[in-house]
Amino acid sequence: MPVVAPEDLLEADDDLVVEVLPAAPGPAGELADKVATVGAAQHGQRLDVVCAALAPEFSRSHIKQLIEEGLLTVDGKVIDTSSRKAQLGQALVLRLRPTAQSMAFQPEAMELPIVFEDEHLLVVNKPVGMVVHPAAGNWSGTLMNGLLAHHAGAAALPRAGIVHRLDKDTSGLMVVGKTLVAVTALSRAIAAREVSRQYQALVHGQVLDNLSIDAPLARDPVTRVKMAVLASGKPARTDVQRVAEGTWTTESGVERPVSGVWCTLHTGRTHQIRVHLSSRKHPLLGDAMYGGQPALGLTRQALHAARLALTHPVSGVRQVFLAPLPPDMAQAWSLLEVVAEPRLKD
């Protein structure tokens, strides 16, 4: 075994002789292999404990995951049981890979559904299922990853130019800045409520012809992944117009009313439309988090960002963008009777 540099050793009395070897060719992002011989002090310890000592820059849970993915060999054999005990003299080779979180802000080539683009901004029609920004459980395949691959300037911008978000299961229009000037201007315009955003939604119950919901929103004190109407929350206002109506039939054969609505945001709080409508006993179809039930073939929240109007941050031209309903919502909407034309204002 080659001579080991002092900085590669754990402690002088650990008896665990460690060396670092260059990684063999493999997937992008692989790090150097960690190679060690189990000493007396490690005899009988769990393999994930021993391996965590080899790579203290990683958490034990990440090391355990690497082992369970088959990236550890013991005396040349793949061992994927992290709780297995190490034996004196065994040769360990652990192939390291970065954590998913550390690789999150990487460019990923993907087809972006671009509605409009110039040198200053772009507008995308986000599909259902796409996450906007990397987060726990979704460290890759996000809109941000796609933007980083789409144009070189994204890497120098806050959040790759993203100035507002849509939930994973909400589809529709989003504007993204491509320069710092555009990002700054768009962020200020959104804060000043100069960007008009209208959504189509399918909800339970018969909504009043004209409904304005002005209710503050904050993190739910019991279920932290949810939002709730709370007096201590931030101001939030949503205007709702019923434009279609119909029914759906429950599994027990009972008919229940459904409304097709257009919602205009005056603020942009997390889950705003979903929480506001649920608070008025009109949860979105398919929105289990806020009391909605699957209906009319929809098993995800029936919400689509259909219209976006803004003033171009450089040219000053007022631009209006429309996005048709995705297939699942279009099919459900077609089952309703139109009762009014949407009143769309900038």
mmCIF file of C-alpha atoms in Angstrom:
data_model
loop_
_atom_site.group_PDB
_atom_site.id
_atom_site.type_symbol
_atom_site.label_atom_id
_atom_site.label_comp_id
_atom_site.label_asym_id
_atom_site.label_seq_id
_atom_site.Cartn_x
_atom_site.Cartn_y
_atom_site.Cartn_z
ATOM 1 C CA MET A 1 0.000 0.000 0.000
ATOM 2 C CA PRO A 2 1.389 3.453 -0.886
ATOM 3 C CA VAL A 3 2.590 5.742 1.837
ATOM 4 C CA VAL A 4 -0.275 7.684 3.376
ATOM 5 C CA ALA A 5 0.065 11.410 3.938
ATOM 6 C CA PRO A 6 -0.547 12.500 7.551
ATOM 7 C CA GLU A 7 -3.536 14.622 6.571
ATOM 8 C CA ASP A 8 -5.263 11.528 5.182
ATOM 9 C CA LEU A 9 -5.116 9.741 8.564
ATOM 10 C CA LEU A 10 -7.986 10.032 11.045
ATOM 11 C CA GLU A 11 -6.065 9.857 14.318
ATOM 12 C CA ALA A 12 -2.719 8.326 15.142
ATOM 13 C CA ASP A 13 -4.280 5.645 17.356
ATOM 14 C CA ASP A 14 -7.237 4.811 15.102
ATOM 15 C CA ASP A 15 -5.401 2.000 13.323
ATOM 16 C CA LEU A 16 -7.454 2.809 10.219
ATOM 17 C CA VAL A 17 -5.009 3.347 7.378
ATOM 18 C CA VAL A 18 -6.618 5.491 4.714
ATOM 19 C CA GLU A 19 -5.603 6.636 1.275
ATOM 20 C CA VAL A 20 -7.352 8.525 -1.480
ATOM 21 C CA LEU A 21 -7.288 7.159 -5.014
ATOM 22 C CA PRO A 22 -8.482 8.948 -8.153
ATOM 23 C CA ALA A 23 -11.960 7.869 -9.093
ATOM 24 C CA ALA A 24 -12.296 5.434 -11.929
ATOM 25 C CA PRO A 25 -14.145 6.778 -14.967
ATOM 26 C CA GLY A 26 -17.819 7.051 -14.119
ATOM 27 C CA PRO A 27 -20.813 9.350 -14.020
ATOM 28 C CA ALA A 28 -20.184 13.056 -13.874
ATOM 29 C CA GLY A 29 -19.898 14.330 -10.344
ATOM 30 C CA GLU A 30 -18.045 11.346 -8.885
ATOM 31 C CA LEU A 31 -15.308 12.173 -6.412
ATOM 32 C CA ALA A 32 -12.167 10.295 -5.464
ATOM 33 C CA ASP A 33 -12.427 6.783 -4.025
ATOM 34 C CA LYS A 34 -11.658 6.321 -0.349
ATOM 35 C CA VAL A 35 -9.572 3.227 0.337
ATOM 36 C CA ALA A 36 -8.839 1.884 3.825
ATOM 37 C CA THR A 37 -7.800 -1.165 5.785
ATOM 38 C CA VAL A 38 -9.831 -1.863 8.918
ATOM 39 C CA GLY A 39 -7.725 -1.612 12.052
ATOM 40 C CA ALA A 40 -8.252 -2.949 15.556
ATOM 41 C CA ALA A 41 -10.132 0.153 16.692
ATOM 42 C CA GLN A 42 -12.734 -0.309 13.953
ATOM 43 C CA HIS A 43 -13.181 -4.057 14.312
ATOM 44 C CA GLY A 44 -16.846 -4.784 15.058
ATOM 45 C CA GLN A 45 -18.110 -1.294 14.154
ATOM 46 C CA ARG A 46 -20.881 -0.815 11.613
ATOM 47 C CA LEU A 47 -19.623 -0.248 8.091
ATOM 48 C CA ASP A 48 -21.454 3.077 7.776
ATOM 49 C CA VAL A 49 -19.743 4.286 10.966
ATOM 50 C CA VAL A 50 -16.320 3.274 9.670
ATOM 51 C CA CYS A 51 -16.964 4.801 6.257
ATOM 52 C CA ALA A 52 -18.301 8.030 7.754
ATOM 53 C CA ALA A 53 -14.927 8.429 9.439
ATOM 54 C CA LEU A 54 -13.257 8.054 6.037
ATOM 55 C CA ALA A 55 -15.250 10.949 4.595
ATOM 56 C CA PRO A 56 -16.145 13.352 7.435
ATOM 57 C CA GLU A 57 -17.191 16.008 4.920
ATOM 58 C CA PHE A 58 -20.360 13.970 4.307
ATOM 59 C CA SER A 59 -23.192 13.131 6.687
ATOM 60 C CA ARG A 60 -23.562 9.578 7.935
ATOM 61 C CA SER A 61 -26.973 9.371 6.255
ATOM 62 C CA HIS A 62 -25.354 10.177 2.895
ATOM 63 C CA ILE A 63 -22.639 7.569 3.481
ATOM 64 C CA LYS A 64 -25.343 5.032 4.365
ATOM 65 C CA GLN A 65 -27.115 5.847 1.119
ATOM 66 C CA LEU A 66 -23.911 5.327 -0.880
ATOM 67 C CA ILE A 67 -23.433 1.918 0.710
ATOM 68 C CA GLU A 68 -27.034 0.917 0.000
ATOM 69 C CA GLU A 69 -26.513 1.963 -3.630
ATOM 70 C CA GLY A 70 -23.673 -0.556 -3.917
ATOM 71 C CA LEU A 71 -20.771 1.899 -3.875
ATOM 72 C CA LEU A 72 -18.789 0.084 -1.171
ATOM 73 C CA THR A 73 -16.637 -2.974 -1.708
ATOM 74 C CA VAL A 74 -15.194 -5.061 1.115
ATOM 75 C CA ASP A 75 -12.305 -7.300 0.064
ATOM 76 C CA GLY A 76 -13.404 -6.755 -3.538
ATOM 77 C CA LYS A 77 -17.062 -7.684 -3.016
ATOM 78 C CA VAL A 78 -19.943 -5.200 -3.146
ATOM 79 C CA ILE A 79 -21.602 -4.856 0.259
ATOM 80 C CA ASP A 80 -24.881 -2.886 0.405
ATOM 81 C CA THR A 81 -25.792 -3.493 4.045
ATOM 82 C CA SER A 82 -24.682 -0.477 6.032
ATOM 83 C CA SER A 83 -25.236 -2.163 9.411
ATOM 84 C CA ARG A 84 -22.832 -4.995 8.654
ATOM 85 C CA LYS A 85 -19.854 -5.133 11.025
ATOM 86 C CA ALA A 86 -16.330 -4.406 9.851
ATOM 87 C CA GLN A 87 -13.651 -7.031 10.457
ATOM 88 C CA LEU A 88 -9.972 -6.541 11.227
ATOM 89 C CA GLY A 89 -7.828 -6.392 8.100
ATOM 90 C CA GLN A 90 -10.656 -5.974 5.626
ATOM 91 C CA ALA A 91 -9.935 -3.777 2.598
ATOM 92 C CA LEU A 92 -12.604 -1.117 2.053
ATOM 93 C CA VAL A 93 -13.129 0.896 -1.117
ATOM 94 C CA LEU A 94 -15.866 3.533 -0.987
ATOM 95 C CA ARG A 95 -16.818 5.399 -4.136
ATOM 96 C CA LEU A 96 -17.921 8.885 -3.194
ATOM 97 C CA ARG A 97 -20.549 10.916 -4.953
ATOM 98 C CA PRO A 98 -21.705 14.428 -4.122
ATOM 99 C CA THR A 99 -24.969 14.842 -2.266
ATOM 100 C CA ALA A 100 -27.996 15.598 -4.401
ATOM 101 C CA GLN A 101 -28.253 18.998 -2.720
ATOM 102 C CA SER A 102 -24.700 19.958 -3.620
ATOM 103 C CA MET A 103 -25.414 19.120 -7.269
ATOM 104 C CA ALA A 104 -28.759 20.929 -7.346
ATOM 105 C CA PHE A 105 -27.672 24.176 -8.985
ATOM 106 C CA GLN A 106 -26.277 22.556 -12.104
ATOM 107 C CA PRO A 107 -27.362 23.102 -15.717
ATOM 108 C CA GLU A 108 -29.536 20.349 -17.160
ATOM 109 C CA ALA A 109 -30.440 20.401 -20.822
ATOM 110 C CA MET A 110 -34.196 20.060 -21.228
ATOM 111 C CA GLU A 111 -36.933 21.229 -23.528
ATOM 112 C CA LEU A 112 -38.376 24.401 -22.037
ATOM 113 C CA PRO A 113 -41.929 25.318 -23.105
ATOM 114 C CA ILE A 114 -41.035 28.893 -24.097
ATOM 115 C CA VAL A 115 -43.919 31.168 -25.114
ATOM 116 C CA PHE A 116 -41.818 34.291 -25.687
ATOM 117 C CA GLU A 117 -38.136 35.166 -25.507
ATOM 118 C CA ASP A 118 -35.865 38.073 -26.259
ATOM 119 C CA GLU A 119 -32.483 39.144 -24.882
ATOM 120 C CA HIS A 120 -34.056 40.515 -21.685
ATOM 121 C CA LEU A 121 -36.685 38.009 -20.555
ATOM 122 C CA LEU A 122 -38.546 34.852 -21.397
ATOM 123 C CA VAL A 123 -42.025 33.553 -20.621
ATOM 124 C CA VAL A 124 -42.572 29.830 -20.112
ATOM 125 C CA ASN A 125 -45.725 27.727 -19.926
ATOM 126 C CA LYS A 126 -44.740 25.483 -17.021
ATOM 127 C CA PRO A 127 -46.154 21.963 -17.287
ATOM 128 C CA VAL A 128 -47.793 20.089 -14.436
ATOM 129 C CA GLY A 129 -45.195 18.181 -12.418
ATOM 130 C CA MET A 130 -42.240 20.511 -13.021
ATOM 131 C CA VAL A 131 -40.685 21.969 -9.885
ATOM 132 C CA VAL A 132 -39.556 25.576 -10.252
ATOM 133 C CA HIS A 133 -36.628 25.668 -7.788
ATOM 134 C CA PRO A 134 -34.491 22.850 -6.325
ATOM 135 C CA ALA A 135 -35.592 21.791 -2.842
ATOM 136 C CA ALA A 136 -35.755 18.710 -0.664
ATOM 137 C CA GLY A 137 -36.995 15.782 -2.725
ATOM 138 C CA ASN A 138 -36.492 17.650 -6.010
ATOM 139 C CA TRP A 139 -32.814 18.468 -6.397
ATOM 140 C CA SER A 140 -32.765 18.044 -10.184
ATOM 141 C CA GLY A 141 -35.025 18.377 -13.205
ATOM 142 C CA THR A 142 -36.307 21.773 -12.085
ATOM 143 C CA LEU A 143 -37.021 24.864 -14.153
ATOM 144 C CA MET A 144 -33.936 26.464 -12.620
ATOM 145 C CA ASN A 145 -31.761 23.604 -13.847
ATOM 146 C CA GLY A 146 -33.196 24.063 -17.325
ATOM 147 C CA LEU A 147 -32.619 27.810 -17.293
ATOM 148 C CA LEU A 148 -28.977 27.343 -16.285
ATOM 149 C CA ALA A 149 -28.523 25.189 -19.385
ATOM 150 C CA HIS A 150 -30.619 27.428 -21.642
ATOM 151 C CA HIS A 151 -28.455 30.559 -21.461
ATOM 152 C CA ALA A 152 -25.060 31.282 -19.943
ATOM 153 C CA GLY A 153 -26.161 34.469 -18.188
ATOM 154 C CA ALA A 154 -28.528 32.583 -15.874
ATOM 155 C CA ALA A 155 -25.640 31.458 -13.658
ATOM 156 C CA ALA A 156 -24.892 35.068 -12.701
ATOM 157 C CA LEU A 157 -28.488 35.916 -11.771
ATOM 158 C CA PRO A 158 -30.326 35.418 -8.467
ATOM 159 C CA ARG A 159 -32.282 32.159 -8.752
ATOM 160 C CA ALA A 160 -31.281 32.005 -12.445
ATOM 161 C CA GLY A 161 -33.674 34.890 -13.126
ATOM 162 C CA ILE A 162 -36.791 33.396 -11.525
ATOM 163 C CA VAL A 163 -38.892 36.197 -10.000
ATOM 164 C CA HIS A 164 -42.043 34.271 -8.987
ATOM 165 C CA ARG A 165 -43.099 30.655 -8.639
ATOM 166 C CA LEU A 166 -45.839 28.166 -9.338
ATOM 167 C CA ASP A 167 -46.514 25.040 -7.302
ATOM 168 C CA LYS A 168 -45.331 21.737 -8.754
ATOM 169 C CA ASP A 169 -48.826 20.639 -9.758
ATOM 170 C CA THR A 170 -49.941 24.047 -11.013
ATOM 171 C CA SER A 171 -49.421 24.669 -14.713
ATOM 172 C CA GLY A 172 -49.121 27.871 -16.657
ATOM 173 C CA LEU A 173 -47.291 31.098 -17.376
ATOM 174 C CA MET A 174 -44.185 32.379 -15.625
ATOM 175 C CA VAL A 175 -41.906 35.280 -16.556
ATOM 176 C CA VAL A 176 -38.140 34.944 -16.056
ATOM 177 C CA GLY A 177 -35.514 37.667 -16.322
ATOM 178 C CA LYS A 178 -32.393 37.074 -18.413
ATOM 179 C CA THR A 179 -30.386 40.090 -17.237
ATOM 180 C CA LEU A 180 -29.911 41.707 -13.853
ATOM 181 C CA VAL A 181 -31.677 44.827 -15.118
ATOM 182 C CA ALA A 182 -34.697 42.767 -16.151
ATOM 183 C CA VAL A 183 -34.739 40.699 -12.948
ATOM 184 C CA THR A 184 -34.635 43.842 -10.819
ATOM 185 C CA ALA A 185 -37.344 45.586 -12.830
ATOM 186 C CA LEU A 186 -39.639 42.546 -12.881
ATOM 187 C CA SER A 187 -39.215 41.946 -9.148
ATOM 188 C CA ARG A 188 -40.133 45.571 -8.428
ATOM 189 C CA ALA A 189 -43.112 45.413 -10.793
ATOM 190 C CA ILE A 190 -44.455 42.303 -9.077
ATOM 191 C CA ALA A 191 -43.998 43.901 -5.652
ATOM 192 C CA ALA A 192 -45.811 47.008 -6.895
ATOM 193 C CA ARG A 193 -48.632 44.813 -8.281
ATOM 194 C CA GLU A 194 -47.961 46.017 -11.816
ATOM 195 C CA VAL A 195 -47.818 42.462 -13.205
ATOM 196 C CA SER A 196 -51.309 41.045 -13.816
ATOM 197 C CA ARG A 197 -51.753 37.313 -13.189
ATOM 198 C CA GLN A 198 -55.001 35.443 -13.775
ATOM 199 C CA TYR A 199 -55.661 31.777 -13.138
ATOM 200 C CA GLN A 200 -58.331 29.314 -14.186
ATOM 201 C CA ALA A 201 -59.497 26.892 -11.515
ATOM 202 C CA LEU A 202 -62.118 24.196 -10.990
ATOM 203 C CA VAL A 203 -63.574 24.190 -7.501
ATOM 204 C CA HIS A 204 -66.133 22.364 -5.415
ATOM 205 C CA GLY A 205 -69.472 24.073 -4.852
ATOM 206 C CA GLN A 206 -71.307 26.922 -6.541
ATOM 207 C CA VAL A 207 -69.234 30.058 -6.178
ATOM 208 C CA LEU A 208 -70.923 33.458 -5.914
ATOM 209 C CA ASP A 209 -70.980 35.390 -9.180
ATOM 210 C CA ASN A 210 -68.378 37.823 -7.891
ATOM 211 C CA LEU A 211 -66.238 36.982 -4.897
ATOM 212 C CA SER A 212 -63.389 38.992 -3.430
ATOM 213 C CA ILE A 213 -61.400 37.258 -0.703
ATOM 214 C CA ASP A 214 -59.261 39.549 1.423
ATOM 215 C CA ALA A 215 -57.721 37.390 4.140
ATOM 216 C CA PRO A 216 -54.161 37.326 5.564
ATOM 217 C CA LEU A 217 -52.099 34.180 5.081
ATOM 218 C CA ALA A 218 -49.361 32.592 7.194
ATOM 219 C CA ARG A 219 -47.703 29.233 7.715
ATOM 220 C CA ASP A 220 -50.109 26.746 9.304
ATOM 221 C CA PRO A 221 -48.974 26.414 12.958
ATOM 222 C CA VAL A 222 -49.853 22.705 13.045
ATOM 223 C CA THR A 223 -48.947 21.441 9.572
ATOM 224 C CA ARG A 224 -45.932 23.434 8.454
ATOM 225 C CA VAL A 225 -46.130 22.440 4.787
ATOM 226 C CA LYS A 226 -49.515 24.175 4.578
ATOM 227 C CA MET A 227 -50.631 27.789 4.664
ATOM 228 C CA ALA A 228 -53.672 29.075 6.551
ATOM 229 C CA VAL A 229 -55.831 32.159 6.981
ATOM 230 C CA LEU A 230 -54.496 33.769 10.170
ATOM 231 C CA ALA A 231 -54.915 37.257 11.574
ATOM 232 C CA SER A 232 -51.153 37.415 12.108
ATOM 233 C CA GLY A 233 -50.421 36.604 8.460
ATOM 234 C CA LYS A 234 -49.439 38.773 5.512
ATOM 235 C CA PRO A 235 -52.160 40.610 3.579
ATOM 236 C CA ALA A 236 -53.555 38.631 0.659
ATOM 237 C CA ARG A 237 -56.360 39.327 -1.792
ATOM 238 C CA THR A 238 -57.879 37.187 -4.529
ATOM 239 C CA ASP A 239 -60.782 38.178 -6.806
ATOM 240 C CA VAL A 240 -62.869 35.276 -8.110
ATOM 241 C CA GLN A 241 -65.323 35.236 -11.025
ATOM 242 C CA ARG A 242 -67.543 32.224 -11.757
ATOM 243 C CA VAL A 243 -67.718 31.633 -15.520
ATOM 244 C CA ALA A 244 -68.868 27.996 -15.730
ATOM 245 C CA GLU A 245 -70.862 25.552 -13.668
ATOM 246 C CA GLY A 246 -71.721 21.883 -13.615
ATOM 247 C CA THR A 247 -71.762 18.796 -11.437
ATOM 248 C CA TRP A 248 -69.717 15.734 -10.634
ATOM 249 C CA THR A 249 -70.924 12.420 -9.264
ATOM 250 C CA THR A 250 -69.442 10.876 -6.144
ATOM 251 C CA GLU A 251 -68.691 7.160 -5.818
ATOM 252 C CA SER A 252 -71.974 6.794 -3.931
ATOM 253 C CA GLY A 253 -73.873 8.328 -6.841
ATOM 254 C CA VAL A 254 -74.517 11.752 -5.325
ATOM 255 C CA GLU A 255 -74.262 14.770 -7.615
ATOM 256 C CA ARG A 256 -72.227 17.680 -6.316
ATOM 257 C CA PRO A 257 -71.841 21.178 -7.814
ATOM 258 C CA VAL A 258 -68.624 22.321 -9.499
ATOM 259 C CA SER A 259 -67.652 25.823 -10.597
ATOM 260 C CA GLY A 260 -65.193 26.971 -13.206
ATOM 261 C CA VAL A 261 -63.628 30.239 -12.072
ATOM 262 C CA TRP A 262 -61.091 32.867 -13.062
ATOM 263 C CA CYS A 263 -58.962 34.168 -10.187
ATOM 264 C CA THR A 264 -57.044 37.434 -10.197
ATOM 265 C CA LEU A 265 -54.151 37.770 -7.775
ATOM 266 C CA HIS A 266 -53.554 41.104 -6.078
ATOM 267 C CA THR A 267 -50.786 39.577 -3.944
ATOM 268 C CA GLY A 268 -48.617 36.519 -4.463
ATOM 269 C CA ARG A 269 -48.564 34.507 -1.243
ATOM 270 C CA THR A 270 -47.672 30.825 -1.153
ATOM 271 C CA HIS A 271 -50.735 28.671 -2.018
ATOM 272 C CA GLN A 272 -52.841 31.848 -2.027
ATOM 273 C CA ILE A 273 -55.643 30.800 -4.396
ATOM 274 C CA ARG A 274 -55.802 27.298 -2.934
ATOM 275 C CA VAL A 275 -56.089 28.520 0.662
ATOM 276 C CA HIS A 276 -58.450 31.392 -0.052
ATOM 277 C CA LEU A 277 -60.935 29.249 -1.946
ATOM 278 C CA SER A 278 -60.710 26.437 0.591
ATOM 279 C CA SER A 279 -61.408 28.930 3.376
ATOM 280 C CA ARG A 280 -64.716 29.740 1.637
ATOM 281 C CA LYS A 281 -65.647 26.053 1.355
ATOM 282 C CA HIS A 282 -64.608 25.908 -2.312
ATOM 283 C CA PRO A 283 -61.427 23.793 -2.388
ATOM 284 C CA LEU A 284 -59.903 23.060 -5.779
ATOM 285 C CA LEU A 285 -60.782 19.751 -7.380
ATOM 286 C CA GLY A 286 -58.022 17.246 -6.660
ATOM 287 C CA ASP A 287 -56.341 19.427 -4.020
ATOM 288 C CA ALA A 288 -56.146 16.918 -1.174
ATOM 289 C CA MET A 289 -53.949 19.189 0.949
ATOM 290 C CA TYR A 290 -56.756 21.737 1.282
ATOM 291 C CA GLY A 291 -59.807 19.485 1.264
ATOM 292 C CA GLY A 292 -60.409 18.958 -2.445
ATOM 293 C CA GLN A 293 -61.526 15.595 -3.803
ATOM 294 C CA PRO A 294 -60.653 13.940 -7.115
ATOM 295 C CA ALA A 295 -63.416 14.764 -9.590
ATOM 296 C CA LEU A 296 -64.036 15.024 -13.334
ATOM 297 C CA GLY A 297 -60.912 12.962 -13.936
ATOM 298 C CA LEU A 298 -58.634 15.346 -12.012
ATOM 299 C CA THR A 299 -56.362 13.916 -9.331
ATOM 300 C CA ARG A 300 -54.136 16.995 -8.921
ATOM 301 C CA GLN A 301 -55.057 20.540 -7.960
ATOM 302 C CA ALA A 302 -57.116 22.073 -10.766
ATOM 303 C CA LEU A 303 -55.209 25.334 -11.140
ATOM 304 C CA HIS A 304 -53.650 26.913 -14.242
ATOM 305 C CA ALA A 305 -51.899 30.275 -14.676
ATOM 306 C CA ALA A 306 -53.702 31.200 -17.875
ATOM 307 C CA ARG A 307 -52.955 34.881 -18.405
ATOM 308 C CA LEU A 308 -49.955 37.104 -17.715
ATOM 309 C CA ALA A 309 -49.731 40.818 -18.495
ATOM 310 C CA LEU A 310 -46.662 42.948 -17.874
ATOM 311 C CA THR A 311 -44.737 45.963 -19.060
ATOM 312 C CA HIS A 312 -41.496 44.972 -20.741
ATOM 313 C CA PRO A 313 -38.678 46.094 -18.404
ATOM 314 C CA VAL A 314 -36.596 47.596 -21.225
ATOM 315 C CA SER A 315 -38.882 48.535 -24.123
ATOM 316 C CA GLY A 316 -41.770 49.692 -21.948
ATOM 317 C CA VAL A 317 -44.278 47.884 -24.197
ATOM 318 C CA ARG A 318 -47.269 46.282 -22.453
ATOM 319 C CA GLN A 319 -47.332 42.559 -23.235
ATOM 320 C CA VAL A 320 -50.134 40.054 -22.678
ATOM 321 C CA PHE A 321 -49.624 36.290 -22.797
ATOM 322 C CA LEU A 322 -52.235 33.519 -22.780
ATOM 323 C CA ALA A 323 -51.779 29.793 -22.197
ATOM 324 C CA PRO A 324 -54.511 27.240 -22.970
ATOM 325 C CA LEU A 325 -55.588 24.772 -20.317
ATOM 326 C CA PRO A 326 -53.535 21.569 -20.131
ATOM 327 C CA PRO A 327 -55.360 18.459 -21.423
ATOM 328 C CA ASP A 328 -56.645 17.173 -18.068
ATOM 329 C CA MET A 329 -58.174 20.498 -17.055
ATOM 330 C CA ALA A 330 -59.455 21.190 -20.578
ATOM 331 C CA GLN A 331 -61.310 17.893 -20.578
ATOM 332 C CA ALA A 332 -62.860 18.611 -17.158
ATOM 333 C CA TRP A 333 -63.738 22.206 -18.094
ATOM 334 C CA SER A 334 -65.512 21.006 -21.264
ATOM 335 C CA LEU A 335 -68.034 19.164 -19.074
ATOM 336 C CA LEU A 336 -69.285 22.441 -17.584
ATOM 337 C CA GLU A 337 -71.780 24.964 -18.934
ATOM 338 C CA VAL A 338 -70.395 28.427 -19.645
ATOM 339 C CA VAL A 339 -72.398 31.087 -17.773
ATOM 340 C CA ALA A 340 -70.252 34.199 -18.240
ATOM 341 C CA GLU A 341 -67.293 35.593 -20.144
ATOM 342 C CA PRO A 342 -64.173 36.256 -18.034
ATOM 343 C CA ARG A 343 -63.495 39.889 -17.184
ATOM 344 C CA LEU A 344 -59.790 40.179 -17.777
ATOM 345 C CA LYS A 345 -58.058 43.384 -16.816
ATOM 346 C CA ASP A 346 -54.426 44.388 -16.791
#
